[in-house]
Tab-separated table of N, CA and C in Angstrom:
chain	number	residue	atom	x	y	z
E	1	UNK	N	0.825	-1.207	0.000
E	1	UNK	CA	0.000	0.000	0.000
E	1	UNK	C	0.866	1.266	0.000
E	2	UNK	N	2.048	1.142	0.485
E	2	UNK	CA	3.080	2.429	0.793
E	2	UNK	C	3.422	2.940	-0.565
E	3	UNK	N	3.786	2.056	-0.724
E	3	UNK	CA	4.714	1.949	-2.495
E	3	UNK	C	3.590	2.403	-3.281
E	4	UNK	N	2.224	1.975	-3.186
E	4	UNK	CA	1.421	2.666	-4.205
E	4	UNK	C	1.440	4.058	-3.791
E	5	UNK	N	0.786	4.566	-2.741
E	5	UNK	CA	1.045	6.082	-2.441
E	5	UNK	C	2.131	7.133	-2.873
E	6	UNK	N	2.872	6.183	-2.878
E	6	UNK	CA	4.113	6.940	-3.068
E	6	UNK	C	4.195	6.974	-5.309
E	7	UNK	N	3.927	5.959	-5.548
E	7	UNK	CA	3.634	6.126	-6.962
E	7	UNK	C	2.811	6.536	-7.642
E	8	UNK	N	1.897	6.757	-7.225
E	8	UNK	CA	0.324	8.243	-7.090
E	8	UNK	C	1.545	9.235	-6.967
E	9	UNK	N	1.530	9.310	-6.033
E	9	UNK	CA	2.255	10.970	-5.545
E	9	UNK	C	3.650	11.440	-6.936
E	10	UNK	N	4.103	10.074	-7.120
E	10	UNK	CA	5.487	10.872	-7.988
E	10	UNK	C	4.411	10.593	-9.266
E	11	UNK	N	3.441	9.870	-9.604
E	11	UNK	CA	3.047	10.397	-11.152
E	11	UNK	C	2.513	11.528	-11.317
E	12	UNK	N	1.321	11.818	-9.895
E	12	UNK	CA	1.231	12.847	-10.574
E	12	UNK	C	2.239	14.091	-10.297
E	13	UNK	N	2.761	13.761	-9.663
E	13	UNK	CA	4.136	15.095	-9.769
E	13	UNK	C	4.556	15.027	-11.236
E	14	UNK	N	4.982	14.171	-11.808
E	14	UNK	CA	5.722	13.940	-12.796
E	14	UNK	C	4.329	14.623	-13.907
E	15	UNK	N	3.030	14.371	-14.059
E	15	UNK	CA	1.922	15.383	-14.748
E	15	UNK	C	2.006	16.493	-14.123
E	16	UNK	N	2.192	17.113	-13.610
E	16	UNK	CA	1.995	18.272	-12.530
E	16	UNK	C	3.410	19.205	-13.755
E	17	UNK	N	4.335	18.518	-13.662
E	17	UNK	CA	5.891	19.408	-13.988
E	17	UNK	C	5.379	19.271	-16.013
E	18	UNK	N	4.933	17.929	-16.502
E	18	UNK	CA	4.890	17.889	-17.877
E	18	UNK	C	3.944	18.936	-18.554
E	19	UNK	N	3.070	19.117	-17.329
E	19	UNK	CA	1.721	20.243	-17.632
E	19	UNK	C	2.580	21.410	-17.982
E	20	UNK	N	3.107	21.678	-16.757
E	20	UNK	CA	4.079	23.055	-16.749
E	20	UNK	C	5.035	23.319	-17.697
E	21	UNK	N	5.846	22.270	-18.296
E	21	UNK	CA	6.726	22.341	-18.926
E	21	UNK	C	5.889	22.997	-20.494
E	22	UNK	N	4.888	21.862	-20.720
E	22	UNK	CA	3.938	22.075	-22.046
E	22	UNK	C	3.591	23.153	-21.961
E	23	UNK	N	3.200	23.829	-20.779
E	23	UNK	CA	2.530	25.514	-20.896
E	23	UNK	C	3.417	26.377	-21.171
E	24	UNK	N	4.488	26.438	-21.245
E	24	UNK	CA	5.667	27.179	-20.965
E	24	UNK	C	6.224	27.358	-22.193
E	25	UNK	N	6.350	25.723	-23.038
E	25	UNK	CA	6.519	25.807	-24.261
E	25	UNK	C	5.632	26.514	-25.211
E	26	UNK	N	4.383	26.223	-24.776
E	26	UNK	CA	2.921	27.207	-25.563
E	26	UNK	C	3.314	28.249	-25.675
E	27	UNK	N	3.851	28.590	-24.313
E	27	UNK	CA	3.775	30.516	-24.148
E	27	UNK	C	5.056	31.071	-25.379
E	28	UNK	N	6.400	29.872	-24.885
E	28	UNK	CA	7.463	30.593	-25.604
E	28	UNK	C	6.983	30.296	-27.570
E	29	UNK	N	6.277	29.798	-27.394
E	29	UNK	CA	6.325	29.325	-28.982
E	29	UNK	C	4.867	30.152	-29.444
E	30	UNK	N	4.361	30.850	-28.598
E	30	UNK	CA	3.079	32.021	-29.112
E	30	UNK	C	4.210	33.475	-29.192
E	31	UNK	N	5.052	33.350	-28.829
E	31	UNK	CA	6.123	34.454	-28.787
E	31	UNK	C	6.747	34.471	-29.826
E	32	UNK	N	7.282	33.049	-30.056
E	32	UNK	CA	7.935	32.990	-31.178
E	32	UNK	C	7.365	33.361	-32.694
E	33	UNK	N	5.684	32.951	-32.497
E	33	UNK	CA	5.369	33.028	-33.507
E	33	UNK	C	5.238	34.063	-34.000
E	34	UNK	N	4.542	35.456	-33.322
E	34	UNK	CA	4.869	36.150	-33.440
E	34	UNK	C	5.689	37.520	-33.523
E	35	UNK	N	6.819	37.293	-32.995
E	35	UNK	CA	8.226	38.028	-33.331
E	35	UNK	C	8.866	37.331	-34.506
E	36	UNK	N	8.795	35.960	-34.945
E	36	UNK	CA	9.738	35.660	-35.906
E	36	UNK	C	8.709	35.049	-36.957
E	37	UNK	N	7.392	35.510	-37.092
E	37	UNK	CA	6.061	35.270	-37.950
E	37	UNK	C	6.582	34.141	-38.401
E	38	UNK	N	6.534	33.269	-37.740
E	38	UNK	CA	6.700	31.666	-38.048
E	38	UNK	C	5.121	30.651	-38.127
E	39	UNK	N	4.665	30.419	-39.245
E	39	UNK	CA	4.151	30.012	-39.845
E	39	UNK	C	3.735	28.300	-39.057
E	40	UNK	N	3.336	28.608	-37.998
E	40	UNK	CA	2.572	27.049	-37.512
E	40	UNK	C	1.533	27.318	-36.732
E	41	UNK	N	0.779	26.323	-36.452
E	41	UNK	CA	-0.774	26.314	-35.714
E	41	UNK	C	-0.520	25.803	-34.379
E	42	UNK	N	-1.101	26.296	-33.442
E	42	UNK	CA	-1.518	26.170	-32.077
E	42	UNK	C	-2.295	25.698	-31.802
E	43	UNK	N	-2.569	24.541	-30.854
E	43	UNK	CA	-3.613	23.847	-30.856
E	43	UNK	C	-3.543	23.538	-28.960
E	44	UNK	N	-4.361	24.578	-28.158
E	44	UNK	CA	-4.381	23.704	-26.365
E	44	UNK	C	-5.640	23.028	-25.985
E	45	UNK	N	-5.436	21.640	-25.952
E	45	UNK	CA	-6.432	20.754	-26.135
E	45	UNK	C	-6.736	20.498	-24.283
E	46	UNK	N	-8.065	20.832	-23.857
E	46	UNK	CA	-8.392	20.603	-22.273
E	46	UNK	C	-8.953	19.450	-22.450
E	47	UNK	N	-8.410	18.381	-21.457
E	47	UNK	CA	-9.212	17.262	-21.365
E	47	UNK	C	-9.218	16.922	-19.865
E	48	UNK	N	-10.293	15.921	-19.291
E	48	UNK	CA	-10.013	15.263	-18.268
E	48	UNK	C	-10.233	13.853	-18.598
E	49	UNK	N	-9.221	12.785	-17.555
E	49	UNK	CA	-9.267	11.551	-17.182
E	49	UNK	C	-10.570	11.283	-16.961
E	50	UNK	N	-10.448	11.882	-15.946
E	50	UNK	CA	-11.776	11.656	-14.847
E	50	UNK	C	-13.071	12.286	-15.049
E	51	UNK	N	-13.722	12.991	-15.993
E	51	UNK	CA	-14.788	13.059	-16.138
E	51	UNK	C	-14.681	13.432	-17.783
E	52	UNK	N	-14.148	12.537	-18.543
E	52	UNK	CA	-14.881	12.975	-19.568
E	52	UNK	C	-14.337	11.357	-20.762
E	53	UNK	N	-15.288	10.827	-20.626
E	53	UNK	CA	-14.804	9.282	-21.303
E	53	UNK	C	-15.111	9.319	-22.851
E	54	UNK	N	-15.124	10.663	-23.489
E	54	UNK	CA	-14.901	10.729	-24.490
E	54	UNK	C	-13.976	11.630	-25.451
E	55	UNK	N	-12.824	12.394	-24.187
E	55	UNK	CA	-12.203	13.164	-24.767
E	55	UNK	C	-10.662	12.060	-25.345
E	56	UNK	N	-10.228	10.835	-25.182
E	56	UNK	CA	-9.453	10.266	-26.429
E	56	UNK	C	-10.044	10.149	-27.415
E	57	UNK	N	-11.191	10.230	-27.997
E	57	UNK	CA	-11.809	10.278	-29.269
E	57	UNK	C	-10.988	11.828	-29.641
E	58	UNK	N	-11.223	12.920	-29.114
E	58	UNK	CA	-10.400	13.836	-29.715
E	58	UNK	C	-8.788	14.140	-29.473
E	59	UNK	N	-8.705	12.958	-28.833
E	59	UNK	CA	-6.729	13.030	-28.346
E	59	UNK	C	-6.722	11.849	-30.033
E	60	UNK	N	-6.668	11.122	-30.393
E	60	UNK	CA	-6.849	10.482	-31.360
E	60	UNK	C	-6.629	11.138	-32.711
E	61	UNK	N	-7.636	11.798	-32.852
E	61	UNK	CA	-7.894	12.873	-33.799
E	61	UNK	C	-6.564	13.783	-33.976
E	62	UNK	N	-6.438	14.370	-33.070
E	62	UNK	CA	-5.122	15.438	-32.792
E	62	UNK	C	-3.638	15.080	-33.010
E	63	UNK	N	-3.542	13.427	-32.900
E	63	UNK	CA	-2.745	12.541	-32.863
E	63	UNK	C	-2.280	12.631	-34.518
E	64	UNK	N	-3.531	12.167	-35.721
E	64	UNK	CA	-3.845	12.318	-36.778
E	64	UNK	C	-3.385	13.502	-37.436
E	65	UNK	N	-3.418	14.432	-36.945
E	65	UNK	CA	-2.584	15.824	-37.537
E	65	UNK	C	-1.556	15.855	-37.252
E	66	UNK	N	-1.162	15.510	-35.593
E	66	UNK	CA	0.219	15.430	-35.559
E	66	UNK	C	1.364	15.108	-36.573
E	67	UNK	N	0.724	13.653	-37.107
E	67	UNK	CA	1.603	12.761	-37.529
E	67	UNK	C	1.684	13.477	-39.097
E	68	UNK	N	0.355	14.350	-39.653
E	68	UNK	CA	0.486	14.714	-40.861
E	68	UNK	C	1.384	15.949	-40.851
E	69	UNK	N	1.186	16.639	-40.049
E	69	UNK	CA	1.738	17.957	-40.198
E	69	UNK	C	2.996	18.707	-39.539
E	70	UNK	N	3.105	17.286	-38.593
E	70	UNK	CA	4.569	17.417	-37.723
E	70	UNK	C	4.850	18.781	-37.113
E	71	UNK	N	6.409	19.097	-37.266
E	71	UNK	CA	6.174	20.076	-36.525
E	71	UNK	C	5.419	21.255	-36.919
E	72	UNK	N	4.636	21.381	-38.127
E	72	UNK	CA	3.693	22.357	-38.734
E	72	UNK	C	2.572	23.001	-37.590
E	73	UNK	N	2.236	21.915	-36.441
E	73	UNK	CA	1.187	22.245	-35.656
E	73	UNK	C	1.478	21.899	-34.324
E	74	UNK	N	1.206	22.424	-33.718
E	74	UNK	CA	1.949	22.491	-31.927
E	74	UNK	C	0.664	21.816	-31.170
E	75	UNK	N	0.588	21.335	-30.635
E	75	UNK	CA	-0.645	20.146	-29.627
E	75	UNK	C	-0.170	20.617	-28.120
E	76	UNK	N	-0.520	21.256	-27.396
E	76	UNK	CA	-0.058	21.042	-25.485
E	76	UNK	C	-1.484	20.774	-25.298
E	77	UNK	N	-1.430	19.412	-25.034
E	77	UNK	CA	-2.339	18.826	-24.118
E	77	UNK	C	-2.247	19.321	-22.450
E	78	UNK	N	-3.432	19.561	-21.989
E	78	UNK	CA	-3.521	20.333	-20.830
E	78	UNK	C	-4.538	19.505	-20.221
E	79	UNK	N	-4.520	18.633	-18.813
E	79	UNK	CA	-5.206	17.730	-17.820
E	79	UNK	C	-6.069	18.349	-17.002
E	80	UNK	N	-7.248	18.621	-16.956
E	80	UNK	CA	-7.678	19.556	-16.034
E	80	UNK	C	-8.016	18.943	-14.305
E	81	UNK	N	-7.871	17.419	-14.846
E	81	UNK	CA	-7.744	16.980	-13.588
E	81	UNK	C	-6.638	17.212	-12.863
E	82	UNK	N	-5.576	18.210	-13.111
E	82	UNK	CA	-4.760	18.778	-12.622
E	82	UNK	C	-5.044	20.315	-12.006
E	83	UNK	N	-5.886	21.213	-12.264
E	83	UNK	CA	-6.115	21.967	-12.091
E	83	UNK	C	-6.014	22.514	-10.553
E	84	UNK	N	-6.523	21.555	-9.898
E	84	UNK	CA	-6.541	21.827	-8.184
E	84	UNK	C	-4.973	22.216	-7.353
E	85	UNK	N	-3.926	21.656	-8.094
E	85	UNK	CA	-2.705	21.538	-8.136
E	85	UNK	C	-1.912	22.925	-8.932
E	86	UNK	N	-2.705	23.015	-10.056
E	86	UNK	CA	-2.149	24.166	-10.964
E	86	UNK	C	-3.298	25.416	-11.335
E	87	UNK	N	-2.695	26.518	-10.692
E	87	UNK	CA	-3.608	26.782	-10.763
E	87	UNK	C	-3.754	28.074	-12.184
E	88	UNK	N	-2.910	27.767	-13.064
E	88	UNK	CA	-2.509	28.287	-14.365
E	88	UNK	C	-3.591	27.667	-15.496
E	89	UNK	N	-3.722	26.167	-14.687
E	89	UNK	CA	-4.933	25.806	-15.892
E	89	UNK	C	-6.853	26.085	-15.475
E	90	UNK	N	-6.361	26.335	-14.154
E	90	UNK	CA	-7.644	27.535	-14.188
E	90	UNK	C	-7.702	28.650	-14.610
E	91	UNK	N	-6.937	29.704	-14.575
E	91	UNK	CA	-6.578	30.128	-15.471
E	91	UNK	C	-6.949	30.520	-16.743
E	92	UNK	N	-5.990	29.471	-17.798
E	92	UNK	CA	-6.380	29.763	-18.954
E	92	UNK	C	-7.840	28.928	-19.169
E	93	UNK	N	-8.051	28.361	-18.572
E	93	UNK	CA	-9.753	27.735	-19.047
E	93	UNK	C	-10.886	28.962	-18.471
E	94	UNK	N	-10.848	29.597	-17.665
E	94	UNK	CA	-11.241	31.284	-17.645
E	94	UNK	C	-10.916	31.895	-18.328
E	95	UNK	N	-9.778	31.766	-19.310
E	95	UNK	CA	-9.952	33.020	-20.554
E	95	UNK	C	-10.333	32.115	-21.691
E	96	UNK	N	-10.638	30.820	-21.379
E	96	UNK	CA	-10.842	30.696	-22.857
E	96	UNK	C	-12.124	30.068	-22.704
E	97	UNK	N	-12.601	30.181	-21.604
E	97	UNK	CA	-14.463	29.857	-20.937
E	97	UNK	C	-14.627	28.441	-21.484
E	98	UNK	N	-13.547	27.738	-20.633
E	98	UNK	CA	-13.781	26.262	-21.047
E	98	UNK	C	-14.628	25.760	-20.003
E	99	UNK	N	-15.763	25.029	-19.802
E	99	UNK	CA	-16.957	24.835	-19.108
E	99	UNK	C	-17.138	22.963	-19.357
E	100	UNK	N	-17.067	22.758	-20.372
E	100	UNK	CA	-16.936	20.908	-20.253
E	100	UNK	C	-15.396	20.589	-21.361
E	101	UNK	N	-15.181	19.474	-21.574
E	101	UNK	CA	-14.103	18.717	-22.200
E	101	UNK	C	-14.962	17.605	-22.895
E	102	UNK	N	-14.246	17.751	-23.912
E	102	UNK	CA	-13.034	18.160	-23.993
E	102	UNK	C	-13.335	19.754	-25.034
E	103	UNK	N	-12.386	19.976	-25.057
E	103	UNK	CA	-12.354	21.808	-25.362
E	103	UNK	C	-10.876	21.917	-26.111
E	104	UNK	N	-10.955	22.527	-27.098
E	104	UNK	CA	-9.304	22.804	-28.100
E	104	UNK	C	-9.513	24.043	-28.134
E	105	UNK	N	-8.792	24.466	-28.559
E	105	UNK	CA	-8.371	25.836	-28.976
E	105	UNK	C	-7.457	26.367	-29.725
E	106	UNK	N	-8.230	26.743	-30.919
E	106	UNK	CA	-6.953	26.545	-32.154
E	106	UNK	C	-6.539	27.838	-32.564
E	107	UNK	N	-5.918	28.301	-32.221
E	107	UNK	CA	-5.105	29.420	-32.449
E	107	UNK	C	-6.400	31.113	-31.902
E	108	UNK	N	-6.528	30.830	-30.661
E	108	UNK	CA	-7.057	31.092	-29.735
E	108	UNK	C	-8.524	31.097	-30.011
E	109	UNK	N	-9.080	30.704	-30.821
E	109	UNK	CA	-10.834	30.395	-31.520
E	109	UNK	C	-11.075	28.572	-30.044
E	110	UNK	N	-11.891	28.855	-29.614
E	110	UNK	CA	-12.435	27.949	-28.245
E	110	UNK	C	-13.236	26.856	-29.414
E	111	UNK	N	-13.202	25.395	-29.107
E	111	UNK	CA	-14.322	24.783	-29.996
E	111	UNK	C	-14.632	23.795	-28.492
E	112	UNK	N	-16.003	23.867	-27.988
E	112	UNK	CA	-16.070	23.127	-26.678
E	112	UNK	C	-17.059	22.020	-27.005
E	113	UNK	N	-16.485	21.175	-27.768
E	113	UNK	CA	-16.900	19.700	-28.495
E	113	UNK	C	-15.895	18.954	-29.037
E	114	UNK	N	-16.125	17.535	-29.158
E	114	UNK	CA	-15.495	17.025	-30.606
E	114	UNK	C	-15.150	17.667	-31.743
E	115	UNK	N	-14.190	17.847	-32.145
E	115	UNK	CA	-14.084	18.575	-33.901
E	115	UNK	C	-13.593	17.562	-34.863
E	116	UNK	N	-14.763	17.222	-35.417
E	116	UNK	CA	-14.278	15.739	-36.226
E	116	UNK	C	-12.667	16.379	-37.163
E	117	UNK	N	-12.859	15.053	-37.481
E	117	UNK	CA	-11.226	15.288	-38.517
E	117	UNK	C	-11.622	16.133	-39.419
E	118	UNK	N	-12.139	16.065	-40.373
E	118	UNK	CA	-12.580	16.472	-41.947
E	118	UNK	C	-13.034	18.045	-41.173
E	119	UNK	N	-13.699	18.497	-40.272
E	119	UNK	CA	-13.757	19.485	-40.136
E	119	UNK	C	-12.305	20.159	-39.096
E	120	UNK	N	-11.830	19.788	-38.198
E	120	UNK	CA	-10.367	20.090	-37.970
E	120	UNK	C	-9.425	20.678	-38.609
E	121	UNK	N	-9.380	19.104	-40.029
E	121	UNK	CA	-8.742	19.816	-41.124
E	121	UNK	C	-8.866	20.954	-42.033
E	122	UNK	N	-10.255	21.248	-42.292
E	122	UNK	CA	-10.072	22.654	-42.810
E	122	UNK	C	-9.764	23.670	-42.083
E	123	UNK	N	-10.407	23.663	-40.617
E	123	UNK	CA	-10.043	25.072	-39.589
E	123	UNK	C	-8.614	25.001	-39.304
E	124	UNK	N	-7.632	23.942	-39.666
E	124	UNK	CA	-6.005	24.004	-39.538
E	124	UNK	C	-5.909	24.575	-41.048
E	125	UNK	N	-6.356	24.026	-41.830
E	125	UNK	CA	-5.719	24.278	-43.447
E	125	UNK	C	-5.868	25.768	-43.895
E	126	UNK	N	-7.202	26.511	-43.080
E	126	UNK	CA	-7.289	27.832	-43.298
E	126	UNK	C	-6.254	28.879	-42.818
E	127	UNK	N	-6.002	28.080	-41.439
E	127	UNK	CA	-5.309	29.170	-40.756
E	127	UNK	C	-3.645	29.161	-41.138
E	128	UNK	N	-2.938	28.354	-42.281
E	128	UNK	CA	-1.959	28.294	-42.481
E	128	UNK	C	-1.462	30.195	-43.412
E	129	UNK	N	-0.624	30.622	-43.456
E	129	UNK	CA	-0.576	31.959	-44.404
E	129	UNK	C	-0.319	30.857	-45.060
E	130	UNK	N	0.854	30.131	-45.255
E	130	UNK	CA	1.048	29.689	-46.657
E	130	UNK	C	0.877	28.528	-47.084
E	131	UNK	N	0.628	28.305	-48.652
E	131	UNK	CA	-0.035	27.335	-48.792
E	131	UNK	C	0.973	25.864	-48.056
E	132	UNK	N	-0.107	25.023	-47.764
E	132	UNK	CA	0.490	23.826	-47.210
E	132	UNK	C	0.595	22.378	-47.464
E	133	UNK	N	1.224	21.910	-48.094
E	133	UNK	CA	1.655	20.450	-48.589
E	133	UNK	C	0.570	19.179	-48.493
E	134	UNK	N	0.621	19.573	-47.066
E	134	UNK	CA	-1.035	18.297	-46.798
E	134	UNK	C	-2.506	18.622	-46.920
E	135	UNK	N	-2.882	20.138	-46.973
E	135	UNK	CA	-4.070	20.632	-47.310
E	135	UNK	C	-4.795	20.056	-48.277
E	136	UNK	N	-4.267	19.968	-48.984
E	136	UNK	CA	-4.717	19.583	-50.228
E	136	UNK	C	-6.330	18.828	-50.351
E	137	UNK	N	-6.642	17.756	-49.533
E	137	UNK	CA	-7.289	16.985	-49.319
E	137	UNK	C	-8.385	18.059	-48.327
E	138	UNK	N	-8.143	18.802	-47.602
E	138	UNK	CA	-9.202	19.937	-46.613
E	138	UNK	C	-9.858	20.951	-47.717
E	139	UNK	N	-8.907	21.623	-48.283
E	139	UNK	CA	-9.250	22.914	-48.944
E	139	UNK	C	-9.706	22.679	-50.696
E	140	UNK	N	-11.126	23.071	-50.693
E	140	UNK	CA	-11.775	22.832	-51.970
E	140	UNK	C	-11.644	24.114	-52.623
């Protein structure tokens, strides 16, 4: 029983610091984008474990762009079952009036549902300035 407590306690420490680390990267890479108008999409996806047994349907999805668009599109997954702990992801779910999960936010536009693929893909393919290699298949 000890040993489990104690492995609760360091995972979620270990989510607690990955949260932080991911937010941090968000922030420096919303900086980046705009001082060095670097050309990629933002995407902070709110989910919970614990109350929402359908937000890997949209970790899945997100997964799916990942792999197409690489580093083209930035993903920080954000745990809100962390929130009690951090209180940064209360926070930004107050500015971005996130109320259930799962909740994205794509280049600060809130979508507080599922966003199937086929529609994903065009709201990424629009927001590129320049044209983009994998669009092709989104943009009619």
């Amino acid at each position: 029983k000890e040993e489990t407590k104690l492995n609760k306690k360091e995972y979620r420490a270990l989510l607690r610091k990955f949260t932080i680390d991911n937010l941090n990267y968000w922030l420096f890479a919303e900086k980046s984008k705009k001082l060095c108008n670097v050309d990629k999409i933002s995407i902070l996806y709110f989910f919970s474990r614990e109350y929402c047994k359908i937000c890997p349907n949209q970790g899945v999805i997100l997964s799916y762009f990942k792999e197409i668009f690489d580093e083209d599109i930035l993903i920080f997954p954000i745990d809100a079952d962390l929130k009690e702990d951090e209180p940064i992801i209360a926070l930004l779910e107050s500015v971005y009036t996130v109320e259930s999960y799962p909740t994205i936010v794509i280049e600060e536009i809130p979508y507080r549902r599922i966003v199937p693929k086929d529609e994903m893909g065009k709201i990424i393919c629009r927001l590129y300035r320049t044209e983009h290699k994998d669009c092709e298949d989104y943009l009619e």
